[in-house]
Amino acid sequence: MTVIKAALTQLAWTGDKESMIALHEEYARKAAAQGAQIICFQELFYGPYFGIVQDQKYYEYTETVPGPTVERFQAVAKELGIVMVLPVYEVANEGEYYNTAAVVDADGTYLGKYRKHHIPNLPQFWEKFYFRPGNLGYPVFQTAVGRVGVYICYDRHFPEGWRELGLNNAQIVFNPSATKPGLSNRLWELEQPAAAANNQYFIGANNRVGMETEEFGEDAVRFYGSSYFVGPRGNYVGEIASQGDNELIVRDLDLAELTQARNDWQFYRDRRPESYTRTTAP
């Protein structure tokens, strides 16, 4: 069987870490009850999106990977028999922090992690205050449901990483995000479908919803949800989620479509890496 059932969450900040973790566990259980075999949570899923401000108090959200939250969901993954992509705030050393996603297999095994490479430093996205750039490459993890890669939020504006994941043989790439209205709206509609078509794999793109006003007051922004799956020809798989509601998005992905799309287009045959000299120039 080549069809797998995949899930995304888009959830509003509850106000504290423990209830946010519990909410995501609830949604993982809902997904499994609907037959989902893999689920990806949103960027920095157990906290607010603190890039809105620059404040050292949010360093308290860091954890080791694996660590308490990842280990908790390893147990959930094993119980439910579901692969999990867990975007967390990682501490690697004192003062060395990363925007990270851990990947856990359906038997609860920790498979590894991806660290976000491209770190913005823009109004209301002050991420260089919180994160070092990723340094683990673009890994693709062999899971119970197929080969899974991760790209995180701002990464999506950089086509080079999407291609690296394709060259590393990804079948599904997740792009957990925290994206607000403004410059990003049109790109949210364009970039993941284009990347899926250019690289010929499935992409699951999820975004937060709601305003974190109690956390950030007048600085709070309204995250616009609109989470979706897209296939290797750039077509949406099912409907796009709402802009404001907590939602669980569950879709059937037919991995056989990947081979057919690649055979039809032959992008990987016809690429010319020897000619792309400026792409990797410093």
Coordinates of C-alpha atoms in Angstrom, one line a residue, residues 34-205:
Q34 CA -8.8 9.2 12.4
G35 CA -6.2 6.8 11.2
A36 CA -3.3 9.3 10.9
Q37 CA 0.1 7.6 10.7
I38 CA 2.2 10.7 11.0
I39 CA 1.6 14.1 12.5
C40 CA 3.6 17.4 12.6
F41 CA 3.0 20.1 15.2
Q42 CA 3.5 23.8 14.6
E43 CA 6.7 25.7 15.0
L44 CA 7.9 26.0 18.7
F45 CA 4.6 24.2 19.5
Y46 CA 4.6 24.3 23.3
G47 CA 5.2 28.0 23.8
P48 CA 4.2 31.4 22.4
Y49 CA 5.9 32.7 19.4
F50 CA 8.3 34.9 21.4
G51 CA 10.2 36.2 18.3
I52 CA 7.7 39.1 18.6
V53 CA 10.0 40.6 21.3
Q54 CA 13.5 40.3 22.5
D55 CA 13.4 39.1 26.1
Q56 CA 15.8 36.7 27.9
K57 CA 12.9 35.3 29.9
Y58 CA 11.9 33.1 26.9
Y59 CA 15.2 31.3 27.1
E60 CA 13.4 29.3 29.9
Y61 CA 11.5 27.5 27.1
T62 CA 14.6 25.7 26.0
E63 CA 15.0 21.9 26.4
T64 CA 17.5 19.3 25.4
V65 CA 16.6 17.1 22.4
P66 CA 15.8 14.4 23.4
G67 CA 14.5 15.9 26.6
P68 CA 11.3 16.0 28.7
T69 CA 8.9 17.0 26.0
V70 CA 10.4 14.8 23.3
E71 CA 10.5 11.9 25.6
R72 CA 6.9 12.4 26.6
F73 CA 5.8 12.3 23.0
Q74 CA 8.1 9.3 22.3
A75 CA 5.8 7.4 24.7
V76 CA 2.7 8.8 23.0
A77 CA 4.1 7.8 19.6
K78 CA 4.7 4.3 20.7
E79 CA 1.3 4.0 22.3
L80 CA -0.5 5.3 19.3
G81 CA 1.7 3.9 16.6
I82 CA 2.2 7.3 14.9
V83 CA 5.3 9.1 13.6
M84 CA 5.7 12.5 15.2
V85 CA 7.5 15.7 14.1
L86 CA 8.0 17.9 17.2
P87 CA 9.2 21.5 16.7
V88 CA 10.9 22.6 20.0
Y89 CA 13.3 25.2 21.4
E90 CA 16.6 23.3 21.9
V91 CA 19.5 24.0 24.2
A92 CA 22.7 22.3 23.1
N93 CA 25.0 24.0 25.5
E94 CA 24.8 26.9 27.9
G95 CA 23.6 29.8 25.8
E96 CA 23.6 27.8 22.6
Y97 CA 20.0 27.5 21.4
Y98 CA 18.4 26.3 18.2
N99 CA 14.9 26.3 16.6
T100 CA 14.7 22.5 16.2
A101 CA 12.3 19.7 15.1
A102 CA 12.7 16.2 16.6
V103 CA 11.5 13.3 14.6
V104 CA 10.1 10.2 16.4
D105 CA 9.2 7.0 14.7
A106 CA 5.9 5.1 15.2
D107 CA 7.5 2.7 17.8
G108 CA 8.7 5.7 19.9
T109 CA 12.3 5.6 18.6
Y110 CA 14.0 9.0 18.5
L111 CA 15.4 9.2 14.9
G112 CA 17.1 12.6 15.0
K113 CA 16.5 16.3 14.6
Y114 CA 16.6 19.2 12.1
R115 CA 17.8 22.6 13.1
K116 CA 16.4 25.6 11.3
H117 CA 19.1 27.1 9.0
H118 CA 17.8 30.5 8.0
I119 CA 17.2 32.8 11.0
P120 CA 15.3 36.1 10.4
N121 CA 16.0 39.3 12.2
L122 CA 13.1 41.6 11.3
P123 CA 10.4 43.5 13.2
Q124 CA 8.3 41.0 15.2
F125 CA 10.6 38.2 14.0
W126 CA 13.7 38.8 16.2
E127 CA 14.9 35.3 15.9
K128 CA 18.6 36.0 16.0
F129 CA 18.1 37.0 19.6
Y130 CA 17.0 33.4 20.3
F131 CA 18.6 31.0 17.8
R132 CA 21.8 30.0 16.2
P133 CA 21.7 28.9 12.5
G134 CA 21.2 25.2 12.0
N135 CA 24.3 23.1 11.5
L136 CA 23.1 19.6 10.9
G137 CA 22.4 19.8 7.2
Y138 CA 19.1 18.7 5.6
P139 CA 18.5 15.2 7.0
V140 CA 15.8 12.9 5.7
F141 CA 14.6 10.3 8.2
Q142 CA 13.5 6.8 7.3
T143 CA 10.2 6.4 9.3
A144 CA 7.5 3.7 9.4
V145 CA 5.6 5.7 6.7
G146 CA 8.4 6.8 4.4
R147 CA 11.2 9.2 4.1
V148 CA 10.5 12.4 6.0
G149 CA 12.3 15.8 6.0
V150 CA 11.8 19.1 7.8
Y151 CA 12.2 22.7 6.8
I152 CA 11.1 25.4 9.4
C153 CA 9.1 28.6 8.7
Y154 CA 11.6 31.3 7.3
D155 CA 13.6 28.4 5.7
R156 CA 10.8 28.2 3.1
H157 CA 12.0 31.4 1.3
F158 CA 15.2 29.6 0.4
P159 CA 14.8 27.2 -2.5
E160 CA 18.3 25.6 -2.0
G161 CA 17.2 23.7 1.1
W162 CA 14.1 22.4 -0.5
R163 CA 16.3 20.9 -3.3
E164 CA 18.7 19.5 -0.7
L165 CA 15.8 17.6 0.9
G166 CA 14.8 16.3 -2.5
L167 CA 18.4 15.2 -3.3
N168 CA 18.4 13.4 0.1
N169 CA 15.4 11.5 -1.2
A170 CA 12.5 13.0 0.9
Q171 CA 9.0 11.8 0.2
I172 CA 7.3 14.2 2.6
V173 CA 8.7 17.5 3.9
F174 CA 7.0 19.3 6.8
N175 CA 7.3 23.1 7.1
P176 CA 6.0 24.1 10.6
S177 CA 5.6 27.9 10.8
A178 CA 4.5 30.9 12.8
T179 CA 3.4 33.4 10.1
K180 CA 1.5 36.7 10.4
P181 CA -0.3 38.8 7.8
G182 CA 1.6 41.2 5.7
L183 CA 4.5 40.4 3.4
S184 CA 4.0 36.7 3.7
N185 CA 0.4 36.1 2.7
R186 CA 0.9 35.7 -1.1
L187 CA 4.2 33.8 -0.5
W188 CA 2.3 31.3 1.8
E189 CA 0.0 30.5 -1.2
L190 CA 2.9 30.2 -3.7
E191 CA 6.1 28.9 -2.1
Q192 CA 5.1 25.4 -0.8
P193 CA 3.2 24.4 -3.9
A194 CA 6.1 25.6 -6.1
A195 CA 8.6 23.8 -3.9
A196 CA 6.6 20.6 -4.0
A197 CA 6.3 20.8 -7.8
N198 CA 10.0 21.8 -8.3
N199 CA 11.3 19.0 -6.1
Q200 CA 8.4 16.5 -6.5
Y201 CA 7.5 15.4 -3.0
F202 CA 4.6 16.1 -0.6
I203 CA 4.8 19.1 1.7
G204 CA 2.8 19.7 4.8
A205 CA 2.7 23.4 5.8

